[in-house]
Amino acid sequence: MSTDLHTGFDEEMYPYINKGLAGIIAFSTTKSFIDGEKGELIYAGYNIDTLAENATFEEVCFLLWNDRLPNTSELEEVHEKLKKHRALPEPVVNYIKSTDKKAEPMSVLRSAVSMLADSDETKGKFDEALFMDQAISITAKIPTIIAYFDRVRSGKEIVEPLNEGSTAFNFLYMLNGEKPGQHAEKTMDLCLILHAEHGMNASTFTARTVCATMSDMYSSITAAIGALKGPLHGGANTAVMNTLLELQAQGEDADAVEFTKKKLANKEKIMGFGHRVYKIFDPRGRHLQKMAEDLSVETGHENFYKWSMDMLKTMKEEKNIDPNVDFFSATVYYSMGIQPDLFTCIFTMSRVSGWTGHFMEQAANNRLIRPRALYVGEKNLDWTPVEDR
Ligand code: CMC
């Protein structure tokens, strides 16, 4: 007999619980496929390496929304619609301007996305005919929200979105107040492609769960942002950067190997490592590692890359755990001059394409998501009046 010391739960007396829903298949999907043993990731039929080499983020959005690549005119059309929807409704701009400058960017983003519903004429109605436009509108507005908040909190004038350029180009323009070069745009675009979709991760599951109640797309994406914010999910990229900055504060000679071993000895988790599905190096990580290496040399942040590699080797030797997508993306974003607490917002800017794709897939074949919990508390206790307790 095996009994859980914390709950007194006796495994042999009760049905098996898949803690964290590990290994449970809850849906069928055409959005993505992950082979965790081989380190393979496919979006709607296309290997992530093929997409990284050839696609743009806008093509990936179309792919995740339609399960096929767009032709020239379809791509132009989706691009035009995304550009048209970049501007924010006035109440959302006013909200961002009134926000506490020390607010967490992910919290501001979550609230602002929720507010978008109020200005949508469709009121976020649960109607299949409206979903595509809602998906485009939310995807187009998220970069504007992030850039506006970052400028407002730094005391800078907001920079309105352009009616030209890719999502990556326009985001960097609004964030920095100047048009980015081709290299910066390409780097950001590649980051958006790599983060767009990833099976039944916690935020996507959240998005689908809200959709399944026939609530609305704004509620679903707001909830998904809340899930992504956590440090075990998308919040890990900010946590990775904080680790690297902690090492930097120790000086040039900081010892990342000892640092990692000490944390492990204290039973602390090392952020940016480990994954529920991948048993080897996350295929997105290979692209990000190359980008991190090149950018850290270009921008004089070589130490971040060196410390990252020391951590990677130590984690492999000590725990046989590989880095996930968040590990090298931290150095990439930092080298691009982006504030660490914005990293998870950038993840959101991309993953919204996957979330909205899953929303449409769930809505098209819906059933309420409603698992069960095993009750392990007491039953039928006698009532004791409050003064006697
Ligand atoms: N550092 C140290 N030990 C770890 C780590 C880590 N990052 N990840 C897993 N382990 C150990 C863990 O302590 C446990 O050991 P033991 O069996 O001895 O108790 C074992 O590996 C299994 O870990 P788990 O937490 O039960 O595994 P999980 O599948 O529930 O969690 C995870 C997956 C990603 C939450 C976890 O690996 C983790 O906390 N990583 C750090 C946070 C992180 O980088 N998150 C980003 C995830 S990928 C991008 C995304 O989805 O957003």
Coordinates of C-alpha atoms and ligand atoms in Angstrom, one line a residue:
M1 CA 0.0 0.0 0.0
S2 CA 1.3 3.5 -0.9
T3 CA -0.1 6.5 1.0
D4 CA 0.6 10.1 0.1
L5 CA 2.0 11.7 3.3
H6 CA 0.5 15.1 2.6
T7 CA -3.0 14.1 1.9
G8 CA -3.3 10.7 3.4
F9 CA -4.5 9.6 0.0
D10 CA -4.2 5.9 -0.5
E11 CA -3.4 5.1 -4.2
E12 CA -4.7 1.5 -4.0
M13 CA -8.1 2.4 -2.7
Y14 CA -8.9 5.1 -5.2
P15 CA -8.8 5.5 -9.0
Y16 CA -5.5 6.7 -10.4
I17 CA -5.1 10.5 -10.6
N18 CA -3.0 12.0 -13.3
K19 CA -1.5 14.8 -11.4
G20 CA -1.2 17.8 -13.7
L21 CA -3.2 15.8 -16.2
A22 CA 0.1 14.3 -17.4
G23 CA -0.4 12.1 -20.5
I24 CA -4.2 12.8 -20.7
I25 CA -5.4 13.3 -24.2
A26 CA -8.3 15.8 -23.9
F27 CA -8.8 16.8 -27.6
S28 CA -7.9 16.1 -31.1
T29 CA -6.3 19.0 -33.0
T30 CA -4.9 19.9 -36.4
K31 CA -3.0 22.9 -34.9
S32 CA 0.3 21.2 -33.8
F33 CA 2.1 18.0 -33.1
I34 CA 5.0 17.4 -30.7
D35 CA 7.2 14.4 -30.6
G36 CA 8.9 14.8 -27.2
E37 CA 11.3 11.9 -27.8
K38 CA 12.5 13.1 -31.2
G39 CA 12.3 16.8 -30.4
E40 CA 9.9 17.4 -33.3
L41 CA 7.4 20.3 -33.5
I42 CA 4.9 20.6 -36.4
Y43 CA 2.4 23.4 -36.9
A44 CA -0.6 22.2 -39.1
G45 CA 1.6 20.0 -41.1
Y46 CA 4.8 22.1 -41.3
N47 CA 7.9 21.3 -39.4
I48 CA 9.0 24.2 -37.2
D49 CA 12.5 24.3 -38.9
T50 CA 10.8 24.7 -42.3
L51 CA 8.6 27.5 -40.9
A52 CA 11.6 29.2 -39.2
E53 CA 13.5 29.2 -42.5
N54 CA 10.7 30.2 -44.8
A55 CA 7.6 31.7 -43.2
T56 CA 6.6 35.1 -41.8
F57 CA 4.6 35.4 -38.6
E58 CA 1.6 36.6 -40.7
E59 CA 1.7 33.3 -42.7
V60 CA 1.9 31.3 -39.5
C61 CA -1.2 33.2 -38.2
F62 CA -3.1 32.3 -41.3
L63 CA -1.8 28.7 -41.1
L64 CA -3.0 28.3 -37.5
W65 CA -6.4 29.9 -38.3
N66 CA -7.0 28.0 -41.5
D67 CA -4.9 24.8 -41.3
R68 CA -3.2 25.7 -44.6
L69 CA -0.8 28.3 -46.0
P70 CA -2.2 31.4 -47.7
N71 CA -1.8 32.2 -51.4
T72 CA -0.5 35.7 -52.3
S73 CA -3.9 37.5 -52.2
E74 CA -5.0 35.7 -49.0
L75 CA -1.7 36.7 -47.3
E76 CA -2.1 40.3 -48.5
E77 CA -5.7 40.3 -47.2
V78 CA -4.8 39.0 -43.7
H79 CA -1.9 41.4 -43.6
E80 CA -4.2 44.3 -44.5
K81 CA -6.7 43.3 -41.9
L82 CA -4.0 43.0 -39.2
K83 CA -2.8 46.5 -40.1
K84 CA -6.3 47.9 -40.0
H85 CA -6.9 46.6 -36.5
R86 CA -3.7 47.8 -34.9
A87 CA -5.2 51.0 -33.3
L88 CA -6.7 50.7 -29.8
P89 CA -10.1 51.9 -28.7
E90 CA -9.9 55.2 -26.7
P91 CA -10.9 53.6 -23.3
V92 CA -8.1 51.1 -23.6
V93 CA -5.6 53.9 -24.4
N94 CA -6.9 55.9 -21.4
Y95 CA -6.6 52.8 -19.2
I96 CA -3.0 52.3 -20.2
K97 CA -2.2 55.9 -19.6
S98 CA -3.8 55.7 -16.1
T99 CA -2.0 52.5 -15.0
D100 CA 0.5 52.5 -12.2
K101 CA 4.0 52.7 -13.7
K102 CA 5.1 49.8 -11.5
A103 CA 2.3 47.5 -12.7
E104 CA 3.3 44.2 -14.1
P105 CA 3.2 44.3 -17.9
M106 CA 1.4 41.0 -18.1
S107 CA -1.3 42.2 -15.7
V108 CA -1.8 45.4 -17.8
L109 CA -2.0 43.3 -21.0
R110 CA -4.5 40.9 -19.4
S111 CA -6.8 43.8 -18.3
A112 CA -6.5 45.7 -21.6
V113 CA -7.4 42.6 -23.7
S114 CA -10.4 42.1 -21.4
M115 CA -11.4 45.7 -22.0
L116 CA -11.2 45.3 -25.8
A117 CA -14.5 43.4 -25.7
D118 CA -16.4 46.5 -24.6
S119 CA -15.5 48.3 -27.8
D120 CA -16.2 45.4 -30.1
E121 CA -19.5 46.0 -31.8
T122 CA -20.2 42.3 -31.8
K123 CA -19.7 42.3 -28.0
G124 CA -17.7 39.2 -28.5
K125 CA -20.7 37.2 -29.4
F126 CA -20.2 33.5 -29.6
D127 CA -20.8 33.2 -33.3
E128 CA -18.6 31.2 -35.7
A129 CA -19.1 33.9 -38.4
L130 CA -17.4 36.4 -36.2
F131 CA -14.5 34.4 -34.8
M132 CA -11.9 35.1 -37.5
D133 CA -12.3 38.9 -37.3
Q134 CA -12.1 38.8 -33.5
A135 CA -8.9 36.7 -33.8
I136 CA -7.4 39.2 -36.2
S137 CA -8.4 42.1 -34.1
I138 CA -7.0 40.8 -30.8
T139 CA -3.8 39.6 -32.5
A140 CA -3.3 43.0 -34.1
K141 CA -3.9 45.0 -30.9
I142 CA -1.8 43.1 -28.5
P143 CA 1.6 44.5 -29.8
T144 CA 0.1 48.0 -29.5
I145 CA -1.0 47.5 -25.9
I146 CA 2.5 46.2 -25.0
A147 CA 4.4 49.1 -26.7
Y148 CA 2.0 51.8 -25.4
F149 CA 2.4 50.5 -21.8
D150 CA 6.2 50.4 -22.0
R151 CA 6.4 53.9 -23.3
V152 CA 3.9 55.3 -20.9
R153 CA 5.7 53.8 -17.9
S154 CA 9.0 55.2 -19.1
G155 CA 7.5 58.7 -19.4
K156 CA 7.7 58.7 -23.2
E157 CA 5.0 59.7 -25.7
I158 CA 3.1 56.8 -27.2
V159 CA 3.9 56.0 -30.8
E160 CA 0.9 55.2 -32.9
P161 CA 0.9 52.1 -35.0
L162 CA 1.9 52.4 -38.7
N163 CA -0.3 51.3 -41.5
E164 CA 2.6 49.5 -43.0
G165 CA 5.1 46.8 -42.2
S166 CA 5.0 43.4 -40.5
T167 CA 3.8 42.8 -37.0
A168 CA 7.4 42.5 -35.9
F169 CA 8.4 45.7 -37.7
N170 CA 5.5 47.7 -36.3
F171 CA 6.0 46.4 -32.8
L172 CA 9.6 47.4 -32.7
Y173 CA 8.7 50.8 -34.2
M174 CA 6.1 51.5 -31.6
L175 CA 8.3 50.3 -28.7
N176 CA 11.5 52.2 -29.7
G177 CA 10.0 55.2 -31.6
E178 CA 12.2 54.4 -34.6
K179 CA 11.8 52.0 -37.5
P180 CA 13.9 48.9 -37.0
G181 CA 16.5 47.6 -39.4
Q182 CA 15.9 44.4 -41.4
H183 CA 18.0 42.3 -39.0
A184 CA 16.0 43.3 -35.9
E185 CA 12.7 42.8 -37.7
K186 CA 13.8 39.4 -38.9
T187 CA 14.9 38.4 -35.4
M188 CA 11.6 39.5 -33.9
D189 CA 9.6 37.8 -36.6
L190 CA 11.5 34.5 -36.0
C191 CA 10.8 34.7 -32.3
L192 CA 7.1 35.2 -33.1
I193 CA 7.1 32.2 -35.4
L194 CA 8.8 30.0 -32.8
H195 CA 6.4 30.8 -30.0
A196 CA 3.1 30.8 -31.9
E197 CA 1.7 27.3 -31.1
H198 CA 2.6 24.4 -28.9
G199 CA 0.0 21.7 -28.3
M200 CA -2.0 21.5 -25.2
N201 CA 0.1 23.7 -23.0
A202 CA -1.5 25.3 -19.9
S203 CA -2.6 28.5 -21.5
T204 CA -4.0 26.9 -24.6
F205 CA -5.9 24.4 -22.4
T206 CA -7.3 27.4 -20.5
A207 CA -8.3 29.2 -23.7
R208 CA -10.2 26.1 -24.9
T209 CA -11.8 25.5 -21.5
V210 CA -13.3 29.0 -21.5
C211 CA -14.3 28.6 -25.2
A212 CA -16.1 25.4 -24.3
T213 CA -18.5 27.2 -21.9
M214 CA -19.5 29.3 -25.0
S215 CA -18.3 32.4 -23.3
D216 CA -16.4 34.6 -25.8
M217 CA -13.0 35.0 -27.4
Y218 CA -12.0 38.0 -25.3
S219 CA -12.7 36.0 -22.1
S220 CA -10.8 33.1 -23.4
I221 CA -7.7 35.1 -24.4
T222 CA -7.8 37.0 -21.1
A223 CA -7.8 33.8 -19.2
A224 CA -5.0 32.4 -21.3
I225 CA -2.9 35.4 -20.6
G226 CA -3.4 34.8 -16.9
A227 CA -2.2 31.2 -17.4
L228 CA 0.8 32.2 -19.5
K229 CA 2.0 34.7 -16.9
G230 CA 3.0 32.1 -14.4
P231 CA 6.7 31.3 -14.0
L232 CA 6.2 27.6 -14.7
H233 CA 4.8 28.6 -18.1
G234 CA 5.6 31.8 -20.1
G235 CA 6.8 33.7 -17.1
A236 CA 9.9 31.6 -17.2
N237 CA 11.6 33.8 -19.8
T238 CA 11.6 36.8 -17.4
A239 CA 12.8 34.5 -14.6
V240 CA 15.7 33.3 -16.8
M241 CA 16.8 36.8 -17.4
N242 CA 16.6 37.6 -13.7
T243 CA 19.0 34.6 -13.1
L244 CA 21.4 35.9 -15.7
L245 CA 21.3 39.4 -14.3
E246 CA 21.9 37.9 -10.8
L247 CA 25.1 36.4 -12.2
Q248 CA 26.0 39.6 -13.8
A249 CA 25.7 41.4 -10.5
Q250 CA 28.3 39.0 -9.1
G251 CA 30.8 40.4 -11.6
E252 CA 32.6 39.2 -14.8
D253 CA 34.0 36.1 -13.1
A254 CA 30.6 34.8 -11.8
D255 CA 30.6 31.1 -11.7
A256 CA 27.4 29.8 -13.4
V257 CA 28.3 26.2 -12.7
E258 CA 28.6 26.6 -9.0
F259 CA 25.6 28.9 -9.0
T260 CA 23.5 26.2 -10.7
K261 CA 24.8 23.4 -8.5
K262 CA 24.0 25.5 -5.3
K263 CA 20.4 26.1 -6.5
L264 CA 20.0 22.4 -7.2
A265 CA 21.4 21.5 -3.8
N266 CA 18.8 23.8 -2.3
K267 CA 16.1 22.0 -4.3
E268 CA 15.4 25.1 -6.3
K269 CA 14.2 24.8 -9.9
I270 CA 16.4 26.4 -12.6
M271 CA 14.1 28.5 -14.8
G272 CA 14.2 27.8 -18.5
F273 CA 14.9 24.1 -18.1
G274 CA 12.7 21.1 -18.2
H275 CA 9.5 20.3 -20.1
R276 CA 6.5 18.1 -19.7
V277 CA 6.6 16.8 -23.2
Y278 CA 10.2 17.2 -24.5
K279 CA 12.7 14.7 -23.3
I280 CA 15.5 16.2 -25.4
F281 CA 16.5 19.7 -26.5
D282 CA 13.3 21.7 -27.5
P283 CA 13.6 22.2 -31.3
R284 CA 12.7 25.9 -30.9
G285 CA 15.6 26.2 -28.5
R286 CA 18.1 25.3 -31.2
H287 CA 17.1 28.4 -33.3
L288 CA 17.0 30.6 -30.3
Q289 CA 20.4 29.4 -29.1
K290 CA 22.0 30.3 -32.4
M291 CA 20.3 33.7 -32.3
A292 CA 21.4 34.2 -28.7
E293 CA 25.0 33.4 -29.6
D294 CA 25.1 35.8 -32.5
L295 CA 23.3 38.6 -30.8
S296 CA 25.2 38.4 -27.5
V297 CA 28.5 38.8 -29.5
E298 CA 27.0 41.7 -31.6
T299 CA 25.8 43.6 -28.5
G300 CA 28.7 42.8 -26.1
H301 CA 26.6 40.5 -23.9
E302 CA 29.0 37.5 -24.4
N303 CA 28.8 36.7 -20.7
F304 CA 25.1 35.9 -20.9
Y305 CA 25.8 33.3 -23.6
K306 CA 28.8 31.9 -21.8
W307 CA 26.9 31.6 -18.5
S308 CA 23.9 30.1 -20.3
M309 CA 26.2 27.4 -21.8
D310 CA 27.7 26.7 -18.4
M311 CA 24.2 26.3 -16.9
L312 CA 23.1 24.1 -19.8
K313 CA 26.1 21.7 -19.3
T314 CA 25.6 21.6 -15.6
M315 CA 21.9 20.8 -15.9
K316 CA 22.7 18.1 -18.4
E317 CA 25.4 16.5 -16.1
E318 CA 23.6 16.9 -12.8
K319 CA 19.9 16.3 -13.8
N320 CA 19.9 15.3 -17.5
I321 CA 17.5 18.1 -18.1
D322 CA 17.6 20.2 -21.3
P323 CA 16.6 23.9 -21.8
N324 CA 13.2 24.8 -23.0
V325 CA 12.1 27.6 -25.3
D326 CA 12.3 30.2 -22.6
F327 CA 16.0 29.7 -21.9
F328 CA 17.7 31.3 -24.9
S329 CA 14.8 33.6 -25.8
A330 CA 15.7 35.6 -22.7
T331 CA 19.2 36.5 -24.0
V332 CA 17.7 37.2 -27.5
Y333 CA 15.1 39.7 -26.2
Y334 CA 17.6 41.3 -23.8
S335 CA 20.2 41.7 -26.6
M336 CA 17.5 43.5 -28.6
G337 CA 17.2 46.1 -25.8
I338 CA 13.8 44.8 -24.5
Q339 CA 13.1 45.1 -20.8
P340 CA 13.0 41.7 -19.0
D341 CA 9.5 42.1 -17.7
L342 CA 8.2 42.5 -21.2
F343 CA 9.5 39.1 -22.4
T344 CA 6.3 37.2 -21.5
C345 CA 4.2 39.9 -23.2
I346 CA 6.2 39.1 -26.4
F347 CA 5.4 35.4 -25.9
T348 CA 1.7 36.5 -25.7
M349 CA 1.9 38.6 -28.8
S350 CA 2.8 35.4 -30.7
R351 CA 0.9 32.7 -28.8
V352 CA -2.4 34.5 -29.3
S353 CA -2.3 33.1 -32.9
G354 CA -2.3 29.6 -31.5
W355 CA -4.9 30.3 -28.8
T356 CA -7.3 31.9 -31.3
G357 CA -6.8 28.9 -33.7
H358 CA -7.6 26.5 -30.9
F359 CA -10.6 28.6 -29.9
M360 CA -12.1 28.2 -33.4
E361 CA -11.3 24.5 -33.4
Q362 CA -12.9 24.0 -30.1
A363 CA -16.0 26.0 -31.0
A364 CA -16.4 24.0 -34.2
N365 CA -16.7 20.8 -32.3
N366 CA -17.6 21.9 -28.9
R367 CA -18.3 20.0 -25.7
L368 CA -18.2 21.5 -22.2
I369 CA -14.8 20.7 -20.5
R370 CA -15.7 19.4 -17.1
P371 CA -13.3 16.8 -15.4
R372 CA -13.9 15.4 -12.0
A373 CA -11.9 15.7 -8.8
L374 CA -11.5 12.9 -6.2
Y375 CA -12.9 14.1 -2.9
V376 CA -10.5 13.2 -0.1
G377 CA -12.0 15.3 2.6
E378 CA -14.3 14.3 5.5
K379 CA -18.0 13.7 5.2
N380 CA -21.2 14.3 7.3
L381 CA -19.5 16.1 10.2
D382 CA -21.7 17.2 13.1
W383 CA -22.4 20.9 13.2
T384 CA -20.7 22.7 16.1
P385 CA -22.1 26.2 17.0
V386 CA -19.5 29.0 16.4
E387 CA -19.1 29.7 20.2
D388 CA -18.1 26.1 20.9
R389 CA -15.5 25.8 18.2
Ligands
CMC1 N1 15.2 22.7 -12.5 C1 15.4 21.7 -11.6 N2 14.8 20.5 -11.5 C2 13.8 20.4 -12.4 C3 13.4 21.3 -13.4 C4 14.2 22.5 -13.4 N3 13.9 23.5 -14.2 N4 12.4 20.9 -14.1 C5 12.1 19.7 -13.7 N5 12.9 19.4 -12.7 C6 12.9 18.1 -11.9 C7 11.9 18.2 -10.8 O1 12.4 18.8 -9.6 C8 11.4 16.8 -10.6 O2 12.4 16.1 -9.9 P1 11.9 15.0 -8.8 O3 11.2 13.9 -9.6 O4 13.2 14.6 -8.3 O5 11.0 15.7 -7.9 C9 11.4 16.3 -12.1 O6 12.4 17.1 -12.7 C10 10.1 16.4 -12.8 O7 9.7 17.8 -12.7 P2 8.2 18.3 -12.7 O8 8.2 19.7 -12.2 O9 7.4 17.3 -11.9 O10 7.8 18.1 -14.2 P3 6.6 18.8 -14.8 O11 6.4 18.0 -16.1 O12 5.4 18.8 -13.9 O13 7.0 20.3 -15.1 C11 8.0 22.2 -15.9 C12 7.5 20.8 -16.2 C13 8.3 22.9 -17.2 C14 6.9 23.0 -15.1 C15 9.3 22.1 -15.1 O14 10.3 21.5 -15.8 C16 9.7 23.4 -14.5 O15 9.3 23.9 -13.5 N6 10.7 24.1 -15.2 C17 11.1 25.4 -14.8 C18 10.1 26.5 -15.3 C19 10.2 26.7 -16.8 O16 11.2 26.8 -17.4 N7 9.0 26.7 -17.4 C20 8.9 26.9 -18.9 C21 8.2 25.7 -19.5 S1 8.4 25.6 -21.3 C22 7.7 27.0 -22.0 C23 6.3 27.2 -21.7 O17 5.5 26.3 -21.8 O18 6.0 28.3 -21.3

